[in-house]
Coordinates of N, CA, C and O in Angstrom, one line a residue:
X31 N 21.1 157.1 196.4 CA 19.6 156.9 197.5 C 18.3 155.1 196.6 O 18.5 155.1 198.2
X32 N 18.2 154.5 195.2 CA 18.6 153.3 195.9 C 19.8 152.8 196.3 O 18.8 151.8 196.8
X33 N 20.6 152.7 196.4 CA 21.2 151.6 196.9 C 21.0 151.7 198.2 O 21.2 150.5 198.7
X34 N 20.7 152.9 198.7 CA 20.6 152.4 200.6 C 19.2 151.7 200.9 O 19.3 151.6 201.2
X35 N 18.0 152.2 199.8 CA 16.9 151.4 200.2 C 17.1 150.2 199.5 O 16.2 148.8 200.3
X36 N 18.1 150.0 198.6 CA 18.1 148.3 198.5 C 19.1 147.4 199.9 O 18.8 146.3 200.4
X37 N 20.0 148.6 200.7 CA 20.6 147.3 201.6 C 19.7 147.6 202.8 O 19.9 146.5 203.2
X38 N 18.5 148.6 203.0 CA 17.6 148.2 204.0 C 16.9 146.9 203.6 O 16.7 146.2 204.7
X39 N 16.2 146.2 202.2 CA 16.3 145.6 202.0 C 16.8 144.3 202.4 O 16.4 142.6 202.6
X40 N 18.2 144.2 201.9 CA 19.3 143.5 201.8 C 18.9 143.1 203.7 O 19.7 142.1 203.9
X41 N 19.6 143.9 204.3 CA 19.6 143.5 205.7 C 18.1 142.7 206.8 O 17.7 142.5 207.0
X42 N 17.0 142.9 205.3 CA 15.9 142.5 206.0 C 15.4 141.4 205.9 O 15.6 140.5 206.5
X43 N 15.8 141.1 204.2 CA 15.9 139.4 203.8 C 17.0 139.1 204.8 O 17.0 137.5 204.7
X44 N 17.8 139.0 204.8 CA 19.4 138.5 205.7 C 19.0 138.3 207.0 O 19.6 137.3 208.1
X45 N 17.6 138.7 207.6 CA 17.1 138.6 209.1 C 18.4 139.6 209.5 O 17.8 139.7 211.2
X46 N 18.6 140.6 209.4 CA 18.8 141.5 210.4 C 18.2 142.5 210.8 O 16.6 142.3 210.0
X47 N 17.5 142.7 212.4 CA 17.0 143.7 212.7 C 16.8 145.1 212.3 O 17.6 145.8 212.4
X48 N 15.9 145.4 211.2 CA 15.4 146.7 210.9 C 14.9 148.0 212.1 O 13.7 148.6 211.3
X49 N 14.7 147.7 212.5 CA 13.6 147.8 213.9 C 14.1 149.5 213.7 O 12.7 150.6 214.0
X50 N 14.6 149.4 214.1 CA 15.6 151.9 214.4 C 15.1 152.0 212.8 O 14.6 153.2 213.0
X51 N 15.4 151.9 211.7 CA 15.9 152.0 210.3 C 14.1 153.0 210.5 O 13.9 153.8 209.6
X52 N 13.3 151.9 210.6 CA 12.1 151.9 210.0 C 11.4 152.6 211.4 O 11.1 153.9 210.5
X53 N 11.7 152.9 212.3 CA 11.6 154.2 212.8 C 11.9 155.6 213.0 O 10.7 156.2 213.1
X54 N 13.5 155.8 212.5 CA 13.1 156.7 211.9 C 12.9 157.1 211.2 O 12.6 158.2 210.9
X55 N 12.8 156.0 210.3 CA 12.0 156.5 208.5 C 10.6 156.9 209.0 O 9.6 158.2 208.8
X56 N 10.1 156.6 210.0 CA 8.3 156.8 210.4 C 8.3 158.1 211.0 O 7.2 159.0 210.4
X57 N 9.1 158.1 211.9 CA 8.9 159.1 212.4 C 9.2 160.6 211.6 O 8.9 161.4 211.8
X58 N 10.0 160.9 211.0 CA 10.8 161.8 210.1 C 9.2 162.1 209.0 O 9.1 162.9 208.8
X59 N 8.7 161.1 208.3 CA 8.3 160.8 207.0 C 6.9 161.6 208.1 O 6.0 162.5 207.1
X60 N 6.3 160.9 209.9 CA 5.3 161.7 210.1 C 5.5 163.5 209.9 O 4.4 163.6 209.9
X61 N 6.5 163.7 210.4 CA 6.5 165.3 210.8 C 6.6 165.6 209.5 O 5.5 167.1 210.0
X62 N 7.4 165.6 208.5 CA 8.0 166.2 207.2 C 6.3 166.2 206.6 O 6.2 167.4 206.4
X63 N 5.7 165.5 206.6 CA 4.3 165.1 206.1 C 3.2 166.0 206.8 O 2.1 166.9 206.0
X64 N 3.0 166.6 208.7 CA 2.5 167.2 209.2 C 2.4 169.0 208.6 O 1.9 169.4 208.6
X65 N 3.8 169.0 208.3 CA 4.3 170.0 208.4 C 4.3 170.9 206.9 O 3.8 172.2 207.0
X66 N 4.5 169.8 205.9 CA 4.3 170.4 204.9 C 2.2 170.7 204.3 O 2.3 171.9 203.8
X67 N 1.5 169.7 205.4 CA 0.3 170.0 205.4 C 0.1 171.5 206.3 O -1.0 172.1 205.7
X68 N 0.4 171.8 206.6 CA 0.6 172.4 208.1 C 0.8 174.4 206.7 O -0.1 174.5 207.2
X69 N 1.4 174.3 206.5 CA 2.1 175.0 205.4 C 1.0 175.3 205.0 O 0.8 176.5 203.8
X70 N 0.3 174.4 203.7 CA -0.4 174.5 202.7 C -2.0 175.2 203.5 O -2.7 175.7 202.8
X71 N -1.9 174.5 204.4 CA -3.2 175.2 205.2 C -3.0 176.5 205.7 O -4.3 176.7 205.1
X72 N -1.9 177.0 206.1 CA -1.7 178.4 206.4 C -1.6 179.5 205.0 O -2.2 180.7 205.3
X73 N -1.2 179.0 204.3 CA -0.9 179.3 202.5 C -3.0 180.0 202.1 O -3.4 180.8 201.6
X74 N -3.7 178.8 202.8 CA -5.1 178.7 201.6 C -5.7 179.4 203.1 O -6.4 180.1 202.3
X75 N -5.8 179.2 204.5 CA -6.2 180.7 205.0 C -7.8 179.4 205.8 O -7.8 178.4 205.3
X76 N -8.6 180.2 205.9 CA -9.9 179.9 206.2 C -10.6 179.5 205.1 O -11.3 178.3 205.3
X77 N -10.2 179.2 203.8 CA -10.4 178.9 202.8 C -10.3 177.5 202.2 O -10.7 176.3 202.5
X78 N -9.3 176.5 203.9 CA -8.1 176.4 203.6 C -9.0 174.6 204.3 O -9.1 173.2 204.5
X79 N -9.9 175.0 205.4 CA -10.8 174.3 206.3 C -12.3 173.8 205.7 O -12.5 173.3 206.7
X80 N -12.4 173.9 204.4 CA -14.2 173.8 203.7 C -13.3 172.9 203.0 O -12.4 172.7 202.6
X81 N -14.4 172.0 202.6 CA -14.3 170.3 202.0 C -14.0 170.5 200.2 O -13.6 170.1 199.7
X82 N -14.1 172.4 199.6 CA -14.0 172.5 198.4 C -12.8 172.7 198.1 O -12.2 172.0 196.9
X83 N -12.0 172.9 199.4 CA -10.5 172.2 199.1 C -9.7 171.6 199.4 O -10.1 170.5 200.6
X84 N -8.8 170.8 198.5 CA -8.2 169.0 198.4 C -7.5 169.6 200.4 O -7.0 168.6 201.3
X85 N -6.5 170.5 200.6 CA -5.8 170.7 201.9 C -6.2 170.2 202.8 O -6.4 169.4 203.7
X86 N -7.5 170.8 203.3 CA -8.7 170.4 204.4 C -8.6 168.8 204.4 O -8.2 167.9 205.9
X87 N -8.5 167.6 203.7 CA -8.2 166.5 204.1 C -7.3 166.0 203.6 O -6.8 165.0 204.6
X88 N -5.9 167.0 203.4 CA -4.7 166.3 203.7 C -3.8 166.5 204.6 O -3.9 165.9 205.3
X89 N -4.7 167.6 205.3 CA -4.2 168.2 206.7 C -4.5 167.2 207.5 O -3.7 167.0 208.6
X90 N -6.2 166.6 207.8 CA -6.9 165.5 208.5 C -6.1 164.0 208.4 O -5.6 163.9 209.5
X91 N -5.5 163.9 207.6 CA -5.3 163.0 206.5 C -3.5 162.8 207.5 O -3.0 161.4 207.6
X92 N -2.6 163.6 206.9 CA -1.2 163.8 207.2 C -1.2 163.7 209.2 O -0.1 163.3 209.5
X93 N -1.9 164.4 209.6 CA -1.4 164.1 210.8 C -1.8 162.9 211.8 O -1.5 161.9 213.1
X94 N -3.0 161.9 210.5 CA -3.1 160.2 211.2 C -1.7 159.5 210.8 O -1.5 158.0 211.5
X95 N -0.9 160.1 209.6 CA 0.5 159.5 209.3 C 1.7 158.9 209.8 O 2.0 158.0 210.4
X96 N 1.5 159.9 211.4 CA 2.0 160.7 212.5 C 1.8 159.7 213.7 O 2.3 159.3 214.9
X97 N 1.0 159.3 213.4 CA -0.2 158.1 214.6 C -0.3 156.5 214.1 O 0.1 155.6 215.5
X98 N -0.9 156.2 212.9 CA -0.8 154.4 212.5 C 0.7 153.7 212.6 O 1.5 155.0 212.9
X99 N 0.9 153.1 212.8 CA 1.7 151.8 212.9 C 2.7 152.6 214.5 O 3.5 151.9 214.9
X100 N 1.7 153.4 215.5 CA 2.3 154.1 216.8 C 3.0 155.3 216.5 O 3.4 156.0 215.9
X101 N 3.2 156.4 218.1 CA 2.9 157.2 217.7 C 4.0 157.4 217.8 O 5.5 156.9 217.7
X102 N 4.5 159.4 217.2 CA 5.5 159.7 218.1 C 6.6 159.1 219.2 O 7.8 159.4 219.2
X103 N 5.6 159.3 219.7 CA 6.4 158.9 221.1 C 6.8 157.4 221.3 O 8.0 157.4 221.7
X104 N 5.8 156.2 221.0 CA 6.5 155.5 220.9 C 8.0 155.1 219.2 O 8.9 154.1 219.7
X105 N 7.5 156.1 218.4 CA 8.9 155.9 217.7 C 10.1 155.8 218.3 O 11.5 155.8 218.2
X106 N 10.0 157.3 218.9 CA 10.9 157.7 220.1 C 12.4 156.4 221.2 O 12.7 156.9 221.3
X107 N 10.1 156.2 221.8 CA 11.3 154.6 222.7 C 11.4 154.2 222.0 O 13.0 153.6 222.6
X108 N 11.5 153.9 220.8 CA 12.5 152.6 220.1 C 13.4 153.2 219.7 O 14.3 151.9 220.1
X109 N 13.3 153.9 219.4 CA 15.3 154.9 218.4 C 16.2 154.3 219.8 O 16.8 153.8 219.5
X110 N 15.2 155.5 220.7 CA 16.1 155.6 222.7 C 16.4 154.3 222.9 O 17.7 154.1 223.6
X111 N 15.4 152.8 222.9 CA 15.7 151.5 223.8 C 17.2 151.0 222.9 O 18.5 150.5 223.0
X112 N 16.8 151.4 221.2 CA 18.2 150.5 219.7 C 19.5 152.0 220.2 O 20.4 150.6 220.0
X113 N 19.3 152.8 220.8 CA 20.8 153.5 221.1 C 21.2 153.8 222.5 O 22.6 154.2 223.0
X114 N 20.7 152.9 223.2 CA 20.9 152.7 224.2 C 20.5 153.9 225.6 O 21.8 154.8 226.3
X115 N 20.1 154.8 225.4 CA 20.0 156.1 225.4 C 18.7 156.8 226.7 O 18.4 157.5 227.0
X116 N 17.5 155.3 226.8 CA 16.7 155.3 227.4 C 17.3 155.2 228.9 O 18.5 155.0 229.1
X117 N 16.7 155.9 230.0 CA 16.7 156.7 231.0 C 17.2 154.9 231.3 O 15.4 154.3 231.8
X118 N 17.6 154.3 232.6 CA 17.8 152.9 233.7 C 17.6 153.2 235.2 O 18.7 154.0 236.0
X119 N 17.1 152.4 236.4 CA 16.7 152.4 237.2 C 18.8 152.1 237.8 O 19.4 151.2 236.9
X120 N 18.4 152.2 239.2 CA 19.9 152.6 239.4 C 20.0 150.7 240.0 O 18.6 150.0 240.5
X121 N 20.9 150.2 240.0 CA 21.0 148.6 240.2 C 21.0 148.4 241.8 O 21.4 149.0 242.2
X122 N 19.7 147.1 242.1 CA 20.9 146.5 243.6 C 21.6 146.6 243.6 O 22.4 145.0 243.1
X123 N 21.8 146.2 245.4 CA 23.2 146.4 245.3 C 22.9 144.4 246.6 O 21.9 144.4 246.9

């Protein structure tokens, strides 16, 4: 796994565009963080919504992870743009 990260950083240092990889990582990390915090909150039940339990803060903060630096829709649009899967207008004759 360390080799993958070093190659991504090597790509960046070499001047390659790593926007698609960064967007994919941010999208996956944000979704996973929300899923984990949601499962923990579900485990704690109503007590998880109180300030006495750390999961209430984690749940709130992890929701922000997927918003900071661009919402999921923005990340999906960036990924689709780089993959060439965005719908395009018909060409004028």
